[in-house]
Amino acid sequence: MILDLIPSTLRMTTPIGYAVLGGIYSERSGIINLALEGIMLMGAYGYVIGAHASGSAWVGLSVGIGLGVIIALLHAVATITFHAEQIVTGIAINLLALGITEYLIPTTERVAGLPDIGLPFIGSYSMLVLLLPILMVVSHVFIYFTPWGLRLRAAGESTEALKTLSLSRAKWQYVGVILSGIFAGIGGCFLVSDVHYFTKGIIGGRGYVALAAVIFGNWRPLYGVAACLLFGFASSLDLIDLLSIPDQLLRIIPHILTMVVLAGLVGRSRPPAALGKMKS
Amino acid sequence: MKFLQTILHTLNRILIQIRHLLIKCLPPVIAICGFFLLCGIVLILRGQNAFEFYKTIYLSGFSSFDEFGSVLFNATPLIFTGLAVAIGYKAGLFNIGCEGQLFVAAFTAAWVGIYLNLPSILLIPICICAAMVVGAIWGGIPGLLKAKFGAHEVINTIMMNFIALALTNFLVTAVYKEPDQMIPHTSQIHDTAQLPRLSGVIRFLPESNYLNISFLIACVCVVCCYILLKHTRWGYELRLVGNAPDVAEYGGINPRVVTVWVMALSGAIAGLAGVADVMGYRYRFADSFSSGWGFTGIAVALLGRNHPFGVFAAAILFGLLNKVALDIELFMNVPRGLFLIGQGLLIIWVVCQEGISKRINT
């Protein structure tokens, strides 16, 4: 019975997983990204427009990522260049994204999905499901073992560190936020590609869940995606009748766990030191 | 001569005050004008009559007492959530959890209203107090976690939102659903728990107008918050903790204590938005009844510059926008999304304004 849950858990985990990687890039560079929800929505929106207009899922994916990056850039310009309040900007962008999807309602017809890849022993999954662990490892290597990753982290740890190396902090923060646009955009694309239809509430708070998973995973890609598995597992449990506990209550558990972890009761969460700080 | 001098002096001081007020009010006013102008331009681009748009705004907002009453009715929950966010902000705290707080408070109000049968004079205050207490607990928990463990209140309030929504959804679908009903809502609260409508008191309002006592409660809240912030020791402590936590601590104020009670107070006020809906409009708790009031509250507080009176004005503006959005969709076939886009841009503009003017000046 538990084995039956694996496919649905993976499907639930994947969109959050991409958003988490995006959130980690942004927050590691010191920018709080509450706009993940809106970026995911724009990704899904772009996917359905592109896939419907061209009939090709690949065009959909590109348009989705493109729109995700554009909306993330808006967040970047506001917060990095104009030092706007990051939390408020993020929420404003979520409103904006919701408004765009309501203003120009995309097609309600079925659109093409990205191809599945069949693997021995594991079964057949959407390529984005299988790409996630690869990107997770790549992100881990990028953040911890490359000079670029070091600079990205430096931007988030101190307002002064990059300046002493005569490097631009703003530039690396732009990199972080744009990467978050790409990844959260892919997360949104996966949601549409998976169910083939676009609805207004398709993201359903997954962007905020991803934010929780970023913290749960202590701002590390490997742990972050692992945390998503927990959230994904909890939300796939309602497919089976587990001990007749109502699914709403089961879905609360990861959120409570996040609060417990954040309080430092279990493990220790340490945010980037200069997260949210713009002035030195 | 001396007398004249005193008069001139007073006049001067009043002028300075007015100038100060104008400078403070100007940026939001410019933003709002820009917003309406932008909407007009978009309509022209859509090939529609922009003049018609402004006329619809006037007609649906101000053409009669009935319409204006509906605007105030729409504004009521936003006054509460706006105040809740503003009070937190003054103390340097972000309460993103208004949505969750108003949900649990609304459910509490409905629960008490259904299961207690008392005369109005007792039941209404009991319902309101119970709802505020639950709202305060819901807001206070993130406050406590921040004070005790340094956990960021933004994430915790978001988590509490999810928990509140799931919990009330569970309660209203599985436990307290009105029997033989498809829609997930509780049964009706007692007549004695319902807040009377103002149409009984104000002659100009027709019977059908939804405006009720909760609007007056909101007005009282605005004044109370103003007095609290400006004229009490607690308000001083609150503002000091928000502006200069180190100074506050040096001055013998414990910022942790302030954090907890401010978040609790913020949650209690946000809870009143739920009370307004349950006891003043629907007379029952309905699943997902709020259309994002908690999040709009952030915009309201921001546009009102976190000042109680500013919040009041901004809430009425947003109440108007919400009402107009429906009418525009109905009569002019313009999707409501236009206003959401406008709201989003408006907020981004307001938060960027300082940075933009700094860039231009240097």
XYZ file of C-alpha atoms in Angstrom:
642
model
C 0.000 0.000 0.000
C 2.798 2.369 0.895
C 4.555 1.427 -2.345
C 1.525 2.622 -4.297
C 2.181 6.051 -2.878
C 5.600 6.422 -4.469
C 4.428 7.671 -7.892
C 1.984 10.163 -6.417
C 4.513 11.304 -3.828
C 7.030 11.997 -6.586
C 4.437 13.896 -8.592
C 3.510 16.006 -5.586
C 7.155 16.562 -4.681
C 8.436 17.653 -8.077
C 6.796 21.110 -8.451
C 7.689 22.051 -4.873
C 11.175 20.648 -5.391
C 11.900 22.978 -8.300
C 10.501 25.937 -6.405
C 12.685 25.024 -3.434
C 15.835 25.036 -5.572
C 14.748 28.449 -6.868
C 14.063 29.694 -3.364
C 17.479 28.489 -2.184
C 19.318 30.367 -4.953
C 17.430 33.553 -4.148
C 17.752 33.334 -0.378
C 21.384 32.269 -0.511
C 22.054 35.514 -2.340
C 20.278 37.389 0.445
C 16.924 38.106 -1.186
C 13.791 36.821 0.541
C 11.577 35.439 -2.182
C 7.929 35.336 -1.217
C 7.145 35.695 -4.903
C 7.715 31.972 -5.560
C 3.967 31.427 -5.674
C 3.537 34.104 -8.327
C 6.549 32.934 -10.317
C 5.178 29.381 -10.370
C 1.815 30.700 -11.501
C 3.443 32.645 -14.337
C 5.415 29.525 -15.277
C 2.223 27.486 -15.500
C 0.505 30.307 -17.382
C 3.360 30.611 -19.858
C 3.413 26.860 -20.388
C -0.249 26.668 -21.259
C -0.037 29.657 -23.613
C 3.050 28.350 -25.389
C 1.886 24.758 -25.581
C -1.558 25.741 -26.825
C -0.298 28.168 -29.464
C 2.340 25.849 -30.882
C 1.092 22.435 -29.917
C 4.540 21.616 -28.584
C 5.277 21.043 -24.918
C 8.849 22.259 -25.400
C 7.678 25.670 -26.568
C 5.388 25.703 -23.552
C 8.291 24.975 -21.238
C 10.381 27.761 -22.778
C 7.588 30.322 -22.564
C 6.860 29.252 -18.991
C 10.483 29.675 -17.943
C 10.616 32.986 -19.813
C 7.595 34.409 -18.021
C 8.926 33.115 -14.715
C 12.202 34.938 -15.295
C 10.432 38.158 -16.312
C 8.321 38.261 -13.170
C 11.350 37.331 -11.053
C 13.256 40.188 -12.685
C 10.551 42.566 -11.507
C 11.183 41.318 -7.967
C 14.906 41.735 -8.506
C 14.674 45.298 -9.807
C 12.381 46.354 -6.983
C 14.333 44.736 -4.165
C 17.940 44.930 -5.354
C 18.027 48.176 -7.317
C 15.421 50.118 -5.389
C 15.847 48.445 -1.988
C 12.116 47.847 -1.692
C 10.755 45.848 1.224
C 11.326 42.270 0.053
C 8.396 40.625 1.767
C 5.887 43.198 0.546
C 7.255 43.088 -2.996
C 6.946 39.314 -3.028
C 3.318 39.436 -1.997
C 2.617 42.199 -4.518
C 4.079 40.024 -7.263
C 1.826 37.162 -6.245
C -1.159 39.510 -6.572
C 0.117 40.729 -9.918
C 0.539 37.199 -11.269
C -2.945 36.240 -10.109
C -4.307 39.374 -11.777
C -2.583 38.573 -15.069
C -4.078 35.076 -15.173
C -7.513 36.489 -14.378
C -7.253 39.322 -16.864
C -6.214 37.236 -19.828
C -7.656 33.840 -19.117
C -5.670 31.280 -21.121
C -7.221 28.390 -22.939
C -9.158 25.858 -20.935
C -8.472 23.207 -23.552
C -6.197 20.271 -23.014
C -2.550 20.982 -23.772
C 0.325 18.648 -24.531
C 2.432 17.348 -21.666
C 6.169 16.839 -21.549
C 7.270 13.327 -22.522
C 7.550 10.526 -20.010
C 10.748 8.579 -19.699
C 10.605 4.935 -18.786
C 13.386 3.526 -16.653
C 13.989 -0.042 -15.564
C 12.862 -0.825 -11.993
C 11.588 2.683 -11.381
C 8.819 2.922 -13.922
C 7.765 5.646 -16.269
C 7.804 9.259 -15.114
C 7.661 12.702 -16.635
C 11.130 13.860 -17.627
C 10.888 16.744 -15.155
C 10.439 14.302 -12.285
C 13.642 12.548 -13.267
C 15.489 15.778 -13.953
C 14.890 17.085 -10.435
C 17.415 14.886 -8.596
C 20.012 15.720 -11.254
C 19.422 19.445 -10.912
C 19.438 19.055 -7.160
C 22.929 17.568 -7.227
C 24.083 20.126 -9.779
C 22.763 22.919 -7.559
C 24.547 21.442 -4.575
C 27.828 21.286 -6.470
C 27.298 24.779 -7.868
C 26.592 26.357 -4.503
C 29.270 24.583 -2.486
C 32.059 23.691 -4.883
C 32.378 26.447 -7.462
C 33.723 29.995 -7.151
C 30.385 31.319 -8.474
C 28.531 29.496 -5.744
C 30.908 30.952 -3.196
C 30.179 34.461 -4.458
C 26.445 33.813 -4.445
C 26.684 32.696 -0.830
C 28.910 35.641 0.055
C 26.196 37.980 -1.232
C 23.814 36.438 1.237
C 26.165 36.228 4.176
C 27.481 39.747 4.310
C 26.740 43.115 2.783
C 30.456 43.925 2.665
C 32.245 40.715 1.701
C 31.924 41.076 -2.063
C 32.767 44.758 -1.931
C 36.157 44.014 -0.437
C 36.837 41.810 -3.453
C 35.571 44.672 -5.642
C 32.764 42.438 -6.838
C 29.196 43.623 -7.150
C 26.801 42.220 -4.566
C 23.846 43.387 -6.647
C 25.047 41.401 -9.660
C 25.127 38.137 -7.733
C 21.770 38.862 -6.184
C 20.359 39.350 -9.666
C 21.838 35.968 -10.592
C 20.183 34.400 -7.549
C 16.751 35.871 -8.205
C 16.836 35.076 -11.941
C 17.793 31.482 -11.162
C 14.843 31.355 -8.785
C 12.664 32.546 -11.680
C 13.934 29.735 -13.895
C 13.477 27.004 -11.317
C 10.140 28.103 -9.883
C 8.980 28.625 -13.476
C 9.834 24.995 -14.284
C 7.907 23.966 -11.167
C 4.838 25.770 -12.493
C 5.297 24.220 -15.939
C 5.383 20.749 -14.439
C 2.019 21.278 -12.760
C 0.289 22.027 -16.078
C 2.267 19.432 -17.992
C 1.150 16.867 -15.431
C -2.601 17.521 -15.500
C -2.754 19.030 -19.026
C -5.143 21.779 -17.963
C -4.677 25.225 -16.485
C -6.839 26.469 -13.653
C -6.574 29.661 -11.639
C -5.789 27.897 -8.383
C -3.360 25.420 -9.894
C -0.435 26.449 -7.661
C -2.567 26.196 -4.536
C -0.044 27.643 -2.091
C 2.838 25.428 -3.271
C 5.091 28.489 -3.493
C 4.624 29.143 0.203
C 5.106 25.468 0.988
C 8.371 25.634 -0.945
C 9.452 28.536 1.223
C 8.837 26.388 4.264
C 10.807 23.550 2.691
C 13.733 25.918 2.078
C 13.898 26.558 5.802
C 13.205 22.958 6.676
C 16.147 22.002 4.484
C 18.349 24.605 6.139
C 18.929 26.492 2.856
C 20.712 23.454 1.326
C 19.585 21.921 -1.989
C 19.866 18.287 -0.902
C 18.020 18.720 2.368
C 15.555 21.133 0.774
C 14.409 18.633 -1.832
C 14.341 15.937 0.835
C 12.036 18.187 2.854
C 9.799 18.427 -0.211
C 9.463 14.658 -0.165
C 7.933 15.023 3.273
C 5.469 17.651 2.051
C 4.752 15.634 -1.089
C 4.216 12.485 0.918
C 1.835 14.247 3.293
C -0.262 15.609 0.446
C -0.400 12.271 -1.377
C -1.661 10.507 1.725
C -5.204 11.674 1.121
C -5.332 9.272 -1.814
C -5.477 6.376 0.607
C -7.482 6.104 3.752
C -4.735 6.000 6.322
C -6.003 4.992 9.774
C -9.064 7.046 8.826
C -7.305 10.268 9.805
C -8.807 13.082 7.740
C -6.412 14.248 5.021
C -6.682 17.906 6.060
C -5.160 17.035 9.414
C -2.423 14.941 7.819
C -1.465 17.856 5.618
C -1.003 20.071 8.660
C 1.831 17.900 9.987
C 4.650 19.178 7.722
C 3.684 22.755 8.530
C 3.862 22.105 12.244
C 7.189 20.339 11.746
C 8.485 23.385 9.883
C 7.562 25.594 12.813
C 9.272 23.195 15.206
C 12.433 23.125 13.097
C 12.403 26.895 12.705
C 12.165 27.254 16.466
C 15.336 25.212 16.721
C 13.686 22.544 18.843
C 14.816 19.873 16.392
C 18.063 20.490 14.559
C 19.288 23.980 14.045
C 18.253 26.191 11.173
C 20.592 28.981 10.258
C 19.502 31.454 7.600
C 22.082 33.329 5.489
C 23.352 36.075 7.777
C 22.512 39.001 5.505
C 19.165 37.619 4.323
C 16.814 40.512 3.718
C 19.419 43.125 4.588
C 20.162 45.664 1.897
C 22.133 48.354 3.710
C 25.413 47.650 5.382
C 1.849 93.511 19.183
C 2.545 90.541 21.360
C -0.947 89.240 20.630
C -0.384 89.494 16.883
C 2.878 87.663 17.237
C 1.199 84.771 19.045
C -1.431 84.494 16.316
C 1.223 84.504 13.599
C 3.188 81.914 15.489
C 0.185 79.610 15.823
C -0.709 80.115 12.173
C 2.817 79.245 11.192
C 2.708 76.086 13.246
C -0.590 75.040 11.698
C 0.824 75.669 8.220
C 3.861 73.542 9.000
C 1.566 70.793 10.240
C -0.498 70.940 7.057
C 2.639 70.899 4.933
C 3.908 67.918 6.871
C 0.613 66.117 6.363
C 0.595 66.909 2.646
C 4.117 65.626 2.179
C 3.134 62.427 3.956
C -0.080 61.948 1.968
C 1.230 62.955 -1.414
C 3.043 59.783 -2.549
C 0.096 57.429 -1.952
C -2.290 59.911 -3.568
C -0.068 60.178 -6.624
C 0.112 56.381 -6.773
C -3.674 56.083 -6.627
C -4.165 58.705 -9.347
C -1.606 56.880 -11.476
C -3.496 53.656 -10.881
C -6.794 55.087 -12.138
C -5.071 56.760 -15.072
C -3.419 53.471 -16.012
C -6.745 51.646 -15.853
C -8.207 54.271 -18.201
C -5.332 53.858 -20.649
C -5.700 50.069 -20.639
C -9.401 50.479 -21.408
C -8.689 52.784 -24.316
C -6.198 50.212 -25.602
C -8.944 47.612 -25.326
C -11.018 49.856 -27.555
C -13.470 50.763 -24.829
C -14.705 54.080 -23.574
C -12.516 55.227 -20.679
C -15.053 57.880 -19.718
C -17.615 55.131 -19.231
C -15.163 53.466 -16.839
C -14.848 56.530 -14.622
C -18.610 56.965 -14.739
C -19.077 53.356 -13.586
C -16.723 53.998 -10.687
C -18.787 56.998 -9.680
C -22.103 55.217 -10.180
C -21.107 52.081 -8.309
C -19.400 53.937 -5.492
C -21.007 57.270 -4.788
C -24.245 57.673 -6.686
C -26.483 56.838 -3.710
C -26.352 56.089 0.000
C -27.097 52.492 -0.873
C -24.009 52.229 -3.075
C -21.754 54.058 -0.656
C -23.056 51.894 2.176
C -22.002 48.849 0.180
C -18.549 50.337 -0.292
C -18.222 50.746 3.469
C -19.510 47.213 3.924
C -16.821 45.946 1.559
C -14.218 48.013 3.366
C -15.033 46.720 6.867
C -12.924 43.525 6.897
C -10.100 45.389 5.194
C -10.060 48.018 7.940
C -9.474 45.244 10.457
C -6.812 43.380 8.515
C -5.131 46.649 7.515
C -4.975 47.758 11.151
C -3.649 44.362 12.182
C -0.812 44.527 9.671
C -0.086 48.191 10.466
C 0.150 47.634 14.218
C 2.569 44.781 13.686
C 4.600 46.811 11.233
C 4.952 49.677 13.695
C 6.690 47.239 16.020
C 8.837 45.898 13.184
C 6.802 42.716 12.823
C 5.253 41.339 9.656
C 1.924 39.691 10.233
C 1.286 37.777 7.011
C -1.038 35.504 8.945
C -4.151 37.670 9.042
C -5.884 35.252 6.707
C -5.454 32.348 9.095
C -6.275 34.451 12.140
C -9.539 35.655 10.668
C -10.501 32.118 9.682
C -10.078 30.610 13.144
C -11.720 33.652 14.733
C -14.671 33.433 12.350
C -15.119 29.783 13.137
C -15.014 30.503 16.863
C -17.606 33.250 16.519
C -19.870 30.909 14.572
C -19.369 28.074 17.048
C -20.217 30.220 20.052
C -23.110 31.793 18.177
C -24.594 28.392 17.400
C -24.100 26.648 20.723
C -24.823 29.426 23.192
C -28.322 30.743 23.447
C -28.302 34.005 25.344
C -29.837 37.419 24.905
C -28.055 39.688 22.417
C -26.579 41.957 25.053
C -24.547 39.032 26.399
C -24.112 36.823 23.377
C -22.685 39.410 20.963
C -19.861 40.500 23.295
C -19.128 36.894 24.213
C -18.906 35.873 20.554
C -16.658 38.804 19.714
C -14.398 38.251 22.710
C -14.091 34.532 22.051
C -13.179 35.196 18.430
C -10.630 37.839 19.421
C -9.043 35.530 21.981
C -8.642 32.759 19.416
C -7.305 35.255 16.870
C -4.883 36.508 19.504
C -3.678 33.000 20.233
C -3.206 32.354 16.513
C -1.203 35.554 16.149
C 0.508 35.186 19.498
C 2.062 31.798 18.764
C 4.354 33.170 16.023
C 5.086 36.096 18.339
C 6.023 33.757 21.136
C 8.181 31.631 18.832
C 9.974 34.766 17.704
C 10.491 36.046 21.237
C 11.584 32.722 22.638
C 13.534 31.127 19.778
C 14.116 33.949 17.329
C 12.072 32.156 14.658
C 11.069 34.518 11.867
C 7.411 35.513 12.233
C 6.814 35.694 8.474
C 7.313 31.968 7.901
C 5.476 31.027 11.061
C 2.457 33.162 10.232
C 2.365 31.607 6.751
C 2.505 28.146 8.319
C -0.266 29.138 10.718
C -2.318 30.237 7.685
C -2.077 26.768 6.188
C -2.918 25.167 9.509
C -5.912 27.456 10.089
C -7.319 26.867 6.622
C -6.902 23.097 6.827
C -8.295 22.969 10.356
C -11.402 25.051 9.659
C -11.903 23.191 6.384
C -11.835 19.926 8.304
C -14.187 21.208 11.003
C -16.697 22.628 8.558
C -16.738 19.669 6.192
C -16.454 16.773 8.615
C -17.792 17.870 11.981
C -19.992 20.953 11.940
C -21.419 20.889 8.423
C -25.077 21.777 8.229
C -26.847 18.489 7.528
C -28.508 17.931 4.139
C -26.469 20.687 2.525
C -24.108 20.396 -0.395
C -22.160 23.559 0.431
C -19.703 23.173 3.297
C -20.956 25.661 5.857
C -22.167 25.509 9.436
C -25.773 26.034 10.384
C -26.952 29.536 11.123
C -25.987 31.322 14.341
C -28.738 32.386 16.736
C -30.652 35.546 15.888
C -29.359 37.059 19.086
C -25.743 36.673 17.910
C -26.330 38.551 14.676
C -25.039 42.084 14.426
C -27.908 44.432 13.522
C -27.773 46.210 10.191
C -27.430 49.962 10.129
C -30.379 50.341 7.772
C -32.609 50.232 10.850
C -30.874 53.275 12.312
C -29.896 55.329 9.274
C -32.916 56.428 7.287
C -31.081 56.842 3.975
C -30.060 53.214 3.767
C -32.510 50.802 2.157
C -33.478 47.635 4.011
C -31.376 45.478 1.682
C -28.068 47.204 2.453
C -25.609 44.925 4.219
C -23.813 47.645 6.169
C -23.914 46.655 9.830
C -22.592 47.365 13.292
C -19.261 45.763 12.459
C -18.402 48.905 10.499
C -18.871 50.987 13.663
C -16.696 48.499 15.554
C -14.071 49.023 12.870
C -14.265 52.802 13.340
C -13.858 52.397 17.096
C -10.874 50.129 16.459
C -9.245 52.763 14.269
C -9.584 55.404 16.975
C -8.428 53.008 19.695
C -5.365 52.048 17.683
C -4.563 55.707 17.108
C -4.801 56.471 20.811
C -2.819 53.359 21.685
C -0.028 54.235 19.293
C 0.217 57.936 19.951
C -0.915 58.539 23.500
C -0.098 55.545 25.660
C 3.008 54.078 27.184
C 2.408 50.775 25.381
C 2.218 52.542 22.043
C 5.483 54.293 22.801
C 7.150 51.015 23.684
C 5.744 49.426 20.552
C 7.073 52.150 18.277
C 10.420 52.224 20.013
C 10.863 48.490 19.581
C 9.986 48.902 15.911
C 12.320 51.811 15.279
C 15.250 51.080 17.541
C 15.162 47.751 19.368
C 18.554 48.396 20.950
C 17.475 51.744 22.362
C 14.291 50.145 23.662
C 16.240 47.450 25.452
C 18.643 50.010 26.907
C 15.636 52.015 28.074
C 14.363 49.071 30.069
C 11.776 47.796 27.599
C 11.819 44.081 26.933
C 11.393 43.740 23.143
C 10.427 40.089 23.525
C 7.428 40.909 25.661
C 6.401 43.620 23.215
C 6.751 41.175 20.314
C 4.382 38.717 21.925
C 1.638 41.145 22.849
C 1.818 43.051 19.585
C 1.415 39.854 17.568
C -1.449 38.767 19.825
C -3.147 42.143 19.467
C -2.609 42.050 15.730
C -4.171 38.588 15.575
C -7.134 39.705 17.667
C -7.822 42.657 15.359
C -7.461 40.465 12.283
C -9.922 38.085 13.909
C -12.526 40.830 13.943
C -12.547 40.691 10.139
C -13.850 37.139 10.484
C -16.373 38.289 13.078
C -17.634 40.951 10.671
C -18.379 38.297 8.073
C -19.895 35.658 10.317
C -21.942 37.878 12.627
C -22.672 40.732 10.254
C -23.209 39.188 6.850
C -23.429 35.430 6.366
C -24.574 34.527 9.899
C -22.671 31.251 9.525
C -19.135 30.055 8.890
C -18.662 29.144 5.246
C -15.602 27.336 3.935
C -13.089 29.681 2.256
C -15.322 32.741 2.730
C -12.531 35.298 2.671
C -11.337 36.530 -0.688
C -7.794 37.128 0.482
C -8.630 39.903 2.968
C -5.575 39.038 5.012
C -3.300 39.690 2.042
C -5.171 42.778 0.878
C -4.661 44.038 4.425
C -0.943 44.251 3.692
C -1.640 46.520 0.723
C -4.076 48.556 2.799
C -1.555 49.078 5.586
C 1.160 49.986 3.130
C -0.946 52.510 1.253
C -2.203 53.937 4.541
C 1.403 54.347 5.650
C 0.675 52.238 8.713
C -1.228 55.110 10.285
C -4.673 54.135 11.653
C -6.449 56.963 9.828
C -4.471 56.254 6.678
C -5.452 52.595 6.953
C -9.090 53.639 7.276
C -8.914 55.703 4.087
C -6.985 53.021 2.202
C -9.461 50.332 3.283
C -12.341 52.372 1.903
C -10.442 52.786 -1.358
C -9.897 49.038 -1.597
C -13.505 48.397 -0.608
C -14.494 50.645 -3.482
C -12.110 48.851 -5.839
C -13.530 45.448 -4.878
C -17.061 46.636 -5.511
C -16.229 48.493 -8.704
C -14.318 45.471 -10.019
C -17.526 43.422 -9.932
C -19.580 46.128 -11.637
C -16.951 46.729 -14.300
C -16.881 43.042 -15.065
C -20.661 42.943 -15.220
C -21.401 46.103 -17.195
C -18.277 46.681 -19.234
C -16.994 43.138 -19.657
C -13.580 44.038 -18.241
C -12.065 41.145 -16.251
C -11.541 41.715 -12.554
C -7.906 40.756 -13.028
C -7.192 44.275 -14.284
C -7.671 45.592 -10.776
C -5.521 42.864 -9.246
C -2.721 43.735 -11.660
C -3.219 47.370 -10.725
C -3.066 46.550 -7.016
C 0.130 44.578 -7.448
C 1.806 47.363 -9.429
C 0.521 49.952 -6.959
C 2.144 48.136 -4.042
C 5.414 47.634 -5.899
C 5.450 51.311 -6.846
C 4.845 52.427 -3.268
C 7.616 50.232 -1.825
C 10.023 51.265 -4.567
C 9.267 54.962 -4.333
C 11.879 55.810 -1.736
C 14.551 53.925 -3.624
C 13.580 55.497 -6.932
C 13.658 59.054 -5.605
C 17.001 58.356 -3.958
C 18.375 57.137 -7.288
C 17.119 60.213 -9.082
C 18.557 62.583 -6.487
C 22.043 61.130 -6.519
